[in-house]
Short mmCIF file of C-alpha atoms (C1' of nucleotides) in Angstrom, two decimals:
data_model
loop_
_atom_site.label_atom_id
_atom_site.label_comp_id
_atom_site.label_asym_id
_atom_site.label_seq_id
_atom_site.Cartn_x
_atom_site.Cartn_y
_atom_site.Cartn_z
CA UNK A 1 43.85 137.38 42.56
CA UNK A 2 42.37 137.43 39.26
CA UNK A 3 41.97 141.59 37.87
CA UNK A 4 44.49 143.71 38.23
CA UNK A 5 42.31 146.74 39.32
CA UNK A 6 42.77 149.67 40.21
CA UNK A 7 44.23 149.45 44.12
CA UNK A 8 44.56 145.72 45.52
CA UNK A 9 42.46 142.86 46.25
CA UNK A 10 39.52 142.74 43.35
CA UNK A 11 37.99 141.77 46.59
CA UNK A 12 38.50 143.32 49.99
CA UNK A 13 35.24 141.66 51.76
CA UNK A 14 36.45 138.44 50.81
CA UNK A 15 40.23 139.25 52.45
CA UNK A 16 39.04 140.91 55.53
CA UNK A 17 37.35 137.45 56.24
CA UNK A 18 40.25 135.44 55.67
CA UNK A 19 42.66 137.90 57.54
CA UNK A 20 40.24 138.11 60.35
CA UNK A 21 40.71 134.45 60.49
CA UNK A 22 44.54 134.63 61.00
CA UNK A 23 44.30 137.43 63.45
CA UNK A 24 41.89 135.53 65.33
CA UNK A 25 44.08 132.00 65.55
CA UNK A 26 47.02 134.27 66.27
CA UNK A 27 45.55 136.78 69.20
CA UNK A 28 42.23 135.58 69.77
CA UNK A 29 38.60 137.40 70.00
CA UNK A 30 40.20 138.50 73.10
CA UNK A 31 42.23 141.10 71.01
CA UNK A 32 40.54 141.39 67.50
CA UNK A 33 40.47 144.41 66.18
CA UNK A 34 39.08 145.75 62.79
CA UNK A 35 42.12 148.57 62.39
CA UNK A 36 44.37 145.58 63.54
CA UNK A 37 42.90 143.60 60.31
CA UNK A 38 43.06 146.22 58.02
CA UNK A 39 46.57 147.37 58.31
CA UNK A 40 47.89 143.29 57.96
CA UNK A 41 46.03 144.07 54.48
CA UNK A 42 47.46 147.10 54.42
CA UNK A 43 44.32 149.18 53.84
CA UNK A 44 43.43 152.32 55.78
CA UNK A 45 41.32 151.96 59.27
CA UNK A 46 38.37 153.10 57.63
CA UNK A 47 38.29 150.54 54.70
CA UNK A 48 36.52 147.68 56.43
CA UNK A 49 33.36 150.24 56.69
CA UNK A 50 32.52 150.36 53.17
CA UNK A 51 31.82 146.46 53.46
CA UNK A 52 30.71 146.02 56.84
CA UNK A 53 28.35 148.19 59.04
CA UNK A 54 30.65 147.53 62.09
CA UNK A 55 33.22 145.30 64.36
CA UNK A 56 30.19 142.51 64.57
CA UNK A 57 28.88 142.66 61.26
CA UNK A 58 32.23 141.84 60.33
CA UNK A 59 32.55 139.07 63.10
CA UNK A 60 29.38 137.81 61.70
CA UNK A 61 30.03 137.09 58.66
CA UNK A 62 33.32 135.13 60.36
CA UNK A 63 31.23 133.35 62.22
CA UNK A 64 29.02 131.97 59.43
CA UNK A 65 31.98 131.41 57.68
CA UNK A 66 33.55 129.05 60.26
CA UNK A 67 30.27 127.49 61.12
CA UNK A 68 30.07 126.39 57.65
CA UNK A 69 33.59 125.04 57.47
CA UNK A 70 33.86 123.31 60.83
CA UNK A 71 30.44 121.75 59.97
CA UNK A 72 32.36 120.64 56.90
CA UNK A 73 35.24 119.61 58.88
CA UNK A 74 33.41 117.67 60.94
CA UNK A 75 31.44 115.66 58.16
CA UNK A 76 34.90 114.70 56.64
CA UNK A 77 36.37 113.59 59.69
CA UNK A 78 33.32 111.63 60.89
CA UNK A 79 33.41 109.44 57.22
CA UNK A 80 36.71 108.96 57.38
CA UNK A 81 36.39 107.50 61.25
CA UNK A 82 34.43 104.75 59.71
CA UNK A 83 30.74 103.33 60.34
CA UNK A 84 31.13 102.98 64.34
CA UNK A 85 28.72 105.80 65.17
CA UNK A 86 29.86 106.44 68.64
CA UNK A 87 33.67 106.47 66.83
CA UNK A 88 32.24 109.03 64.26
CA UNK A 89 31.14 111.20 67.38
CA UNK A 90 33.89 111.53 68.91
CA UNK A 91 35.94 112.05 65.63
CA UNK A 92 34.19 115.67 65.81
CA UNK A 93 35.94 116.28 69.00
CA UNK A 94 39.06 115.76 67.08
CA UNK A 95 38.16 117.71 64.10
CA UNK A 96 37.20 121.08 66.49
CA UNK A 97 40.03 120.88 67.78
CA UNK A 98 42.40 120.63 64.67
CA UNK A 99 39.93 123.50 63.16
CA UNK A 100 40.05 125.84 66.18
CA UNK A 101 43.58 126.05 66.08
CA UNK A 102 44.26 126.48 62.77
CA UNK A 103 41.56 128.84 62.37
CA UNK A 104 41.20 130.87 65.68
CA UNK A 105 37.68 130.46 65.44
CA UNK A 106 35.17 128.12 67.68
CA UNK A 107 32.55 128.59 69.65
CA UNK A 108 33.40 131.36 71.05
CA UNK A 109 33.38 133.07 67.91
CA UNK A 110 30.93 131.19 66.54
CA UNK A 111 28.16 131.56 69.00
CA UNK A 112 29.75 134.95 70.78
CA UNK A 113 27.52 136.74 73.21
CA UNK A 114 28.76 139.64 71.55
CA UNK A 115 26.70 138.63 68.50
CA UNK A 116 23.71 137.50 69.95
CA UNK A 117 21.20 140.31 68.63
CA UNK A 118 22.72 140.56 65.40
CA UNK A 119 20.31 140.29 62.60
CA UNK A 120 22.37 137.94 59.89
CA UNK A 121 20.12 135.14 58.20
CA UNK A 122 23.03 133.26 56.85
CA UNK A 123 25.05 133.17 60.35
CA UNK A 124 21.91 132.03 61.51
CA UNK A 125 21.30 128.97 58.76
CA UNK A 126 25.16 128.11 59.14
CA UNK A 127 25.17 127.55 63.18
CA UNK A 128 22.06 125.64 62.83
CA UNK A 129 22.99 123.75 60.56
CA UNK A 130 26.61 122.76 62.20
CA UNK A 131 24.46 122.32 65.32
CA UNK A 132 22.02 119.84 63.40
CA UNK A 133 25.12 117.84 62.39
CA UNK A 134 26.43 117.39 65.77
CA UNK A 135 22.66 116.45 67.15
CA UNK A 136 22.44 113.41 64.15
CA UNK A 137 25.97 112.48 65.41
CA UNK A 138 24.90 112.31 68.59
CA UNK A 139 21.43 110.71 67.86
CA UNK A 140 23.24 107.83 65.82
CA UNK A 141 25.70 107.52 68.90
CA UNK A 142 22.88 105.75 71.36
CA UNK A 143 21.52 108.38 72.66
CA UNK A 144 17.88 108.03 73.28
CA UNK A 145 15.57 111.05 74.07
CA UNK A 146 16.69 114.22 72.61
CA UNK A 147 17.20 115.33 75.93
CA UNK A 148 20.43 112.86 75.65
CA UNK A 149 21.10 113.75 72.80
CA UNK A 150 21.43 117.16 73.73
CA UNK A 151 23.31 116.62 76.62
CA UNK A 152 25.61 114.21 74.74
CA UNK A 153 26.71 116.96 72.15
CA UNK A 154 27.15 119.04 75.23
CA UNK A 155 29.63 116.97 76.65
CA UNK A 156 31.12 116.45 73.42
CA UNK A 157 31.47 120.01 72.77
CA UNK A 158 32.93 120.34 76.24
CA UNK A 159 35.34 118.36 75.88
CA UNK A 160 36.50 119.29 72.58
CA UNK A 161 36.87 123.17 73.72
CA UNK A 162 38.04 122.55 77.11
CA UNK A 163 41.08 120.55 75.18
CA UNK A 164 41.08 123.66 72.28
CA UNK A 165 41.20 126.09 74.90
CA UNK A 166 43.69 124.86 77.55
CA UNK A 167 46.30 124.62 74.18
CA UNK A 168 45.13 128.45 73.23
CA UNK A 169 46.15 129.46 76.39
CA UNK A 170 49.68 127.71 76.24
CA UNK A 171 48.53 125.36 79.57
CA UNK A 172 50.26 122.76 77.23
CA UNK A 173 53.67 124.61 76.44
CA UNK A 174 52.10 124.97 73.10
CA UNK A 175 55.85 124.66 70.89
CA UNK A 176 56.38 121.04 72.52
CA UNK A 177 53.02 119.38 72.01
CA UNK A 178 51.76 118.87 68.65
CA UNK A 179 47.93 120.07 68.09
CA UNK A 180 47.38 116.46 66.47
CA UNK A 181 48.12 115.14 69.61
CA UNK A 182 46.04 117.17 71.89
CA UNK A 183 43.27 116.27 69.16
CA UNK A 184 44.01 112.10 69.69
CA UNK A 185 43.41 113.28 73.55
CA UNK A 186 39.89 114.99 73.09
CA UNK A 187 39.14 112.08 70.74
CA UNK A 188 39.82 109.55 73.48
CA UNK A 189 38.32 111.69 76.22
CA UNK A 190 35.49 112.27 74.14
CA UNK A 191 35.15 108.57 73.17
CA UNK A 192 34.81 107.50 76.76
CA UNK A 193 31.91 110.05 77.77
CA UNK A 194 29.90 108.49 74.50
CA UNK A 195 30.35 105.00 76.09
CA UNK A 196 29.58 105.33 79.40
CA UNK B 1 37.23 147.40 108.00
CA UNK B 2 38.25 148.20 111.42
CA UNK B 3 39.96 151.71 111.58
CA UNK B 4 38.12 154.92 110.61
CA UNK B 5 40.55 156.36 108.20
CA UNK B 6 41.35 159.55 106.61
CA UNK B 7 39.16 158.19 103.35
CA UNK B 8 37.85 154.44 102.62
CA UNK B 9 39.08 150.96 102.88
CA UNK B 10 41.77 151.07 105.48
CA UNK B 11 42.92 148.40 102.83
CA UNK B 12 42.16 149.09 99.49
CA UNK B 13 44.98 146.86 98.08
CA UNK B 14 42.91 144.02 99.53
CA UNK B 15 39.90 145.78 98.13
CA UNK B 16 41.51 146.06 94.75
CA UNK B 17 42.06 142.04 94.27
CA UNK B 18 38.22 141.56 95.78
CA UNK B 19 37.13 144.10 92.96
CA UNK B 20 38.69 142.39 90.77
CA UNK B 21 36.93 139.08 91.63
CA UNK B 22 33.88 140.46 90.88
CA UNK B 23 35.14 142.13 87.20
CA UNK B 24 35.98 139.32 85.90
CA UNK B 25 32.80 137.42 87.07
CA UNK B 26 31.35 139.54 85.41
CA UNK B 27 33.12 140.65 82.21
CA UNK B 28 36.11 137.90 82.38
CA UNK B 29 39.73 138.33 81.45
CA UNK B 30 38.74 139.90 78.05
CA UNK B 31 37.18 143.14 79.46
CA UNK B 32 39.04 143.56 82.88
CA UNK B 33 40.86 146.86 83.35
CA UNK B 34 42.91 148.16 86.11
CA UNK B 35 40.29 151.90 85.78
CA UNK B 36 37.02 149.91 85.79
CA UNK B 37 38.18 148.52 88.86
CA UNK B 38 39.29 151.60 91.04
CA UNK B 39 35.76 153.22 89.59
CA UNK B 40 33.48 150.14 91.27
CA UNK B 41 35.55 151.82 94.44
CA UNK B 42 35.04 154.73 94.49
CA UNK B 43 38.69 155.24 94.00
CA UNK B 44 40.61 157.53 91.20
CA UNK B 45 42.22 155.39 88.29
CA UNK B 46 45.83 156.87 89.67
CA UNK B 47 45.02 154.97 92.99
CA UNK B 48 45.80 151.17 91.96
CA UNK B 49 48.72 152.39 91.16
CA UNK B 50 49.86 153.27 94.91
CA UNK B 51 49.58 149.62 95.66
CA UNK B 52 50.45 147.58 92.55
CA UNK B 53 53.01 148.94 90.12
CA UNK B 54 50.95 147.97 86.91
CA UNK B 55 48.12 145.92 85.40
CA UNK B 56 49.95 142.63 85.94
CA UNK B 57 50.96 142.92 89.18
CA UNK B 58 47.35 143.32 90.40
CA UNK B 59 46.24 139.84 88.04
CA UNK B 60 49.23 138.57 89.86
CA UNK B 61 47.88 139.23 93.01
CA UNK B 62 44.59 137.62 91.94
CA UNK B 63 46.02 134.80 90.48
CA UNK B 64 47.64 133.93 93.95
CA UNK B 65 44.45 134.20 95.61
CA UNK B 66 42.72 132.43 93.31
CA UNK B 67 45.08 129.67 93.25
CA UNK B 68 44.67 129.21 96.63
CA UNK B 69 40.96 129.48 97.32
CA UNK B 70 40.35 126.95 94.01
CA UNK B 71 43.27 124.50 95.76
CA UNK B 72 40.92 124.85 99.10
CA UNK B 73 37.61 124.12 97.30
CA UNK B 74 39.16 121.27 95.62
CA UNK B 75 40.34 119.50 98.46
CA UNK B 76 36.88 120.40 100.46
CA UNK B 77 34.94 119.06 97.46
CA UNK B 78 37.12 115.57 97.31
CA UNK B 79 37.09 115.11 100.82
CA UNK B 80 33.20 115.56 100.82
CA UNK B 81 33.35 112.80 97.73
CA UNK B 82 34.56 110.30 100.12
CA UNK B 83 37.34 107.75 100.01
CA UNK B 84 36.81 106.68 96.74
CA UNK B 85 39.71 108.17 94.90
CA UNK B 86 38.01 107.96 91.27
CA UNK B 87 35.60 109.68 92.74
CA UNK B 88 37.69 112.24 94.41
CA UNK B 89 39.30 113.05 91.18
CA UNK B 90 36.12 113.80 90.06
CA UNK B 91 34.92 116.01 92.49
CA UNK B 92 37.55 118.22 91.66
CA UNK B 93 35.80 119.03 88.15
CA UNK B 94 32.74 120.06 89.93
CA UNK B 95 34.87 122.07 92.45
CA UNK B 96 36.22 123.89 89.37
CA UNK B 97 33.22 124.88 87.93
CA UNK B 98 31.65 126.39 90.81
CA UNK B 99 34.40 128.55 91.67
CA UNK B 100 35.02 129.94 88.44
CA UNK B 101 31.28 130.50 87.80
CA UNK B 102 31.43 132.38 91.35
CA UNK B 103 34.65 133.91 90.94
CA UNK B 104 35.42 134.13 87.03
CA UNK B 105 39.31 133.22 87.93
CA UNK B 106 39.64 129.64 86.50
CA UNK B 107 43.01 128.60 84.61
CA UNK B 108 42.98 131.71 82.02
CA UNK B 109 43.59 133.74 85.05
CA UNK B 110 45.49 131.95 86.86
CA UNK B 111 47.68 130.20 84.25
CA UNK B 112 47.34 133.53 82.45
CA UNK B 113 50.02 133.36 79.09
CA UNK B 114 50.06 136.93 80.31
CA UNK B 115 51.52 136.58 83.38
CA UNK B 116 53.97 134.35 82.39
CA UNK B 117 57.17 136.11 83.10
CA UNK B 118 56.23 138.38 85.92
CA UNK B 119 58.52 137.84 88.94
CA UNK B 120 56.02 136.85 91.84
CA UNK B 121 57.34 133.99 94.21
CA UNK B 122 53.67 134.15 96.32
CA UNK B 123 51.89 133.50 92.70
CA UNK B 124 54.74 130.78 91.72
CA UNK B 125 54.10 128.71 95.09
CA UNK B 126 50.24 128.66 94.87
CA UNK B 127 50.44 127.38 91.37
CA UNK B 128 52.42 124.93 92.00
CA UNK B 129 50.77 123.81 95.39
CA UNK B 130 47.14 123.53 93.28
CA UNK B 131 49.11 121.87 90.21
CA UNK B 132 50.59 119.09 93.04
CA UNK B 133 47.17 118.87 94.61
CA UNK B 134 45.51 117.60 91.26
CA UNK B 135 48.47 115.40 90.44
CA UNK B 136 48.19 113.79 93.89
CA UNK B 137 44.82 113.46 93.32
CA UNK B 138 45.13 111.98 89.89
CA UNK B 139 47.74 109.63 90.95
CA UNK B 140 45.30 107.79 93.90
CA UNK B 141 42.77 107.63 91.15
CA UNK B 142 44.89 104.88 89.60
CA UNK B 143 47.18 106.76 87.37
CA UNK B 144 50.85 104.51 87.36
CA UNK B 145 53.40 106.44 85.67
CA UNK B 146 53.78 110.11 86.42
CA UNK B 147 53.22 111.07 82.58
CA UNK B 148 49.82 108.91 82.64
CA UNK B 149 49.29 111.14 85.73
CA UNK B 150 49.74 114.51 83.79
CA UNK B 151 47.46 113.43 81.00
CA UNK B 152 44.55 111.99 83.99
CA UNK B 153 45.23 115.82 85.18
CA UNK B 154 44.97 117.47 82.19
CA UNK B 155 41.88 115.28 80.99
CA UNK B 156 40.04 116.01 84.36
CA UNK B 157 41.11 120.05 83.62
CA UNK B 158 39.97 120.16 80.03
CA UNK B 159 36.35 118.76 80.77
CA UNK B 160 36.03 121.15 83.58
CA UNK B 161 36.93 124.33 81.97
CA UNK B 162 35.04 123.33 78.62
CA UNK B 163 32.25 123.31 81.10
CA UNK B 164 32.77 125.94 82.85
CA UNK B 165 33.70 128.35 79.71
CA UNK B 166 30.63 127.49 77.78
CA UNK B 167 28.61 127.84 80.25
CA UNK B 168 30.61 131.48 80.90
CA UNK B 169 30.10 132.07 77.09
CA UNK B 170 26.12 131.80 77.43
CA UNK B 171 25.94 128.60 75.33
CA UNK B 172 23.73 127.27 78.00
CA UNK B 173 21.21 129.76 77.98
CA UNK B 174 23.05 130.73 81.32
CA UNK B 175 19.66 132.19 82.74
CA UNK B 176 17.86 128.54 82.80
CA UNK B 177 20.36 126.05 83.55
CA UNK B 178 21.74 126.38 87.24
CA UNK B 179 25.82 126.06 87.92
CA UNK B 180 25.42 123.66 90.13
CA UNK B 181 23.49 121.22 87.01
CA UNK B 182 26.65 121.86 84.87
CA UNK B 183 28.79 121.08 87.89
CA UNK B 184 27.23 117.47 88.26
CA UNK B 185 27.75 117.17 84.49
CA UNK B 186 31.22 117.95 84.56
CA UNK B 187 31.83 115.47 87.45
CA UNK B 188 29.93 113.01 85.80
CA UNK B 189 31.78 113.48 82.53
CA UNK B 190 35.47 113.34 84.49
CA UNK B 191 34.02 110.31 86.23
CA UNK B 192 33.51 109.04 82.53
CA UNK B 193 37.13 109.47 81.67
CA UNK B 194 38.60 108.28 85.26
CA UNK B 195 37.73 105.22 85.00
CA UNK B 196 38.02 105.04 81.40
"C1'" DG C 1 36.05 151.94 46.90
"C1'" DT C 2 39.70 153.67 49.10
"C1'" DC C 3 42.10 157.51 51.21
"C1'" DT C 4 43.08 161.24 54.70
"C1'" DA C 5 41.65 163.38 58.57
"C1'" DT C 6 39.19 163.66 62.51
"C1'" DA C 7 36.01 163.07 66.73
"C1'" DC C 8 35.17 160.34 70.40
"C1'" DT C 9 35.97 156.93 74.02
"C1'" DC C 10 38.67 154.13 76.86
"C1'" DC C 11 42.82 152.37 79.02
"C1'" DG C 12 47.57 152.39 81.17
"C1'" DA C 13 50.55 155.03 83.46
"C1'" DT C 14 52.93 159.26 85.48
"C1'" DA C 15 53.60 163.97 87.88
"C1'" DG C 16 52.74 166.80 91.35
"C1'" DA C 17 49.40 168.90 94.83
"C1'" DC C 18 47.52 167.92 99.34
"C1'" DG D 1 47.76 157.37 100.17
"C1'" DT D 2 44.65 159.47 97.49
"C1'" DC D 3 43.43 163.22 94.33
"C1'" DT D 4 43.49 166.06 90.02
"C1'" DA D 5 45.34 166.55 85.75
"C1'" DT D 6 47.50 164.92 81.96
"C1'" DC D 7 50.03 162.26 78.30
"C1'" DG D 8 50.35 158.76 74.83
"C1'" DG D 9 48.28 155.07 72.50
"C1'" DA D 10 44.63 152.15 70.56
"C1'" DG D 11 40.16 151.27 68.94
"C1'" DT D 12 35.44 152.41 66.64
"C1'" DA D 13 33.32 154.99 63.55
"C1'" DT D 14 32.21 159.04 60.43
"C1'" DA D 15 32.89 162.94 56.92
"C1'" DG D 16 34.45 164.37 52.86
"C1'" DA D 17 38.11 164.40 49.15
"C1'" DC D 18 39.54 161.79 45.13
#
DNA sequence: GTCTATACTCCGATAGAC
DNA sequence: GTCTATCGGAGTATAGAC
């Protein structure tokens, strides 16, 4: 972007996040690959290794990125869905799933077994943090103990992926169905587990 | 089985799709392969090849199996629910959830985008008979149009595999939490939005 | 900091012996 | 119908030049 240097990207670690972002909303974790990400930047296989130790150190750092912004996401959708708190609840349903597609990355990137035992303080601030939000959601919402409140952000989250993944897969016929409207549907879904 | 063959399985094209069952229990769609298969076997990685002429063909074949054991435990599970159709339509969630916990062949499998244009009438009429068993039970459950039926189906679908693929993922802490708690939950939650 | 080149592993699939 | 052997391709990761 901003110095002309010497080969491209003043910033390579900062563009092998974002591009692992559109690989991932295009192919899924399912077929990530670093080389994959590297030659859309059109950098050679064994670029990525100067900045990240491996495959999941790289995945890490996508994960805390998307933590952070779905967490964000998630805020902003639950202000503008008013002061109703079980309404601002399940506005997160809606926002995961406008986020997941676009970005490729949810919980299964986010909290990925694959990543389990790696050591990365800020992944590990970010998810708590996005998981924090969703427990005050849910705590505002009515539930109780935080055993309910648990469960509640459970369901909420189920709901939301189950609704994310089906369109992933193309269950919906993906190029007829608008992801806005598959979002109104987890909203609504969502909204009726939080009242019942 | 029953005959004493020159080498193993007197059937290892059945063998093959049971083998396959237990792959993807274990490692899911993402980490299946056609070798890791034939080596639980005991078989070379040339031998699949004798009965299936590549990769898909052999999901294929799982796909129609799985199609038609998940169509059987749904309709065991909502007869067991009783007469109540709401709650029949309900059942089905917890239905799904066992079997692809047991089986790891839920709707990724056998909706697989994958799969999509491989010729295989067997697969094509199991799909469609577990797609027409939902919708029937959808439309008891007091669905009036046919496109408010769809969306009662897809609803009842998304809650169960959002269940079911967290709970695949590890975000349960899969070693504490028992399949059949996450079960209840789903049909509880599907319950939620059925009589929404 | 990036490149070229390479070693290693795994998978899908085929050819030909038995 | 299964085996051995093999090819081609893709991915992860490292070594060493520049």
């Amino acid at each position: 972007m901003s110095p002309g240097r010497s080969y491209h990207h003043g910033d390579l670690r900062a563009a092998l996040i974002e591009a692992s972002f559109e690989l991932l909303a295009e192919c899924g974790l399912r077929r990530f690959s670093v080389a994959e990400v590297a030659r859309r930047l059109g950098v050679s296989s064994a670029a990525p290794y100067r900045h990240f130790a491996d495959r999941r150190q790289l995945l890490s750092a996508v994960s805390t990125a998307a933590a952070r912004d779905l967490r964000t996401a998630i805020e902003a959708a639950a202000d503008a869905a008013g002061d109703d708190p079980a309404a601002r609840l399940a506005a997160s349903a809606g926002a995961y799933v406008r986020y997941v597609a676009r970005t490729g990355a949810g919980i299964q990137v986010i909290y990925a077994a694959e990543l389990y035992d790696v050591a990365d303080d800020a992944r590990r601030e970010q998810t708590r943090a996005l998981m924090t939000t969703m427990l005050d959601l849910a705590g505002a919402a009515g539930a109780r103990t935080y055993p309910e409140v648990v469960l509640l952000v459970e369901a909420t989250i189920a709901v939301a992926h189950g609704y994310t993944s089906l369109f992933a897969d193309g269950f919906f016929a993906r190029n007829s169905i608008p992801v806005d409207d598959i979002a109104a549907r987890a909203v609504e879904a969502a909204g009726a587990l939080i009242s019942h």
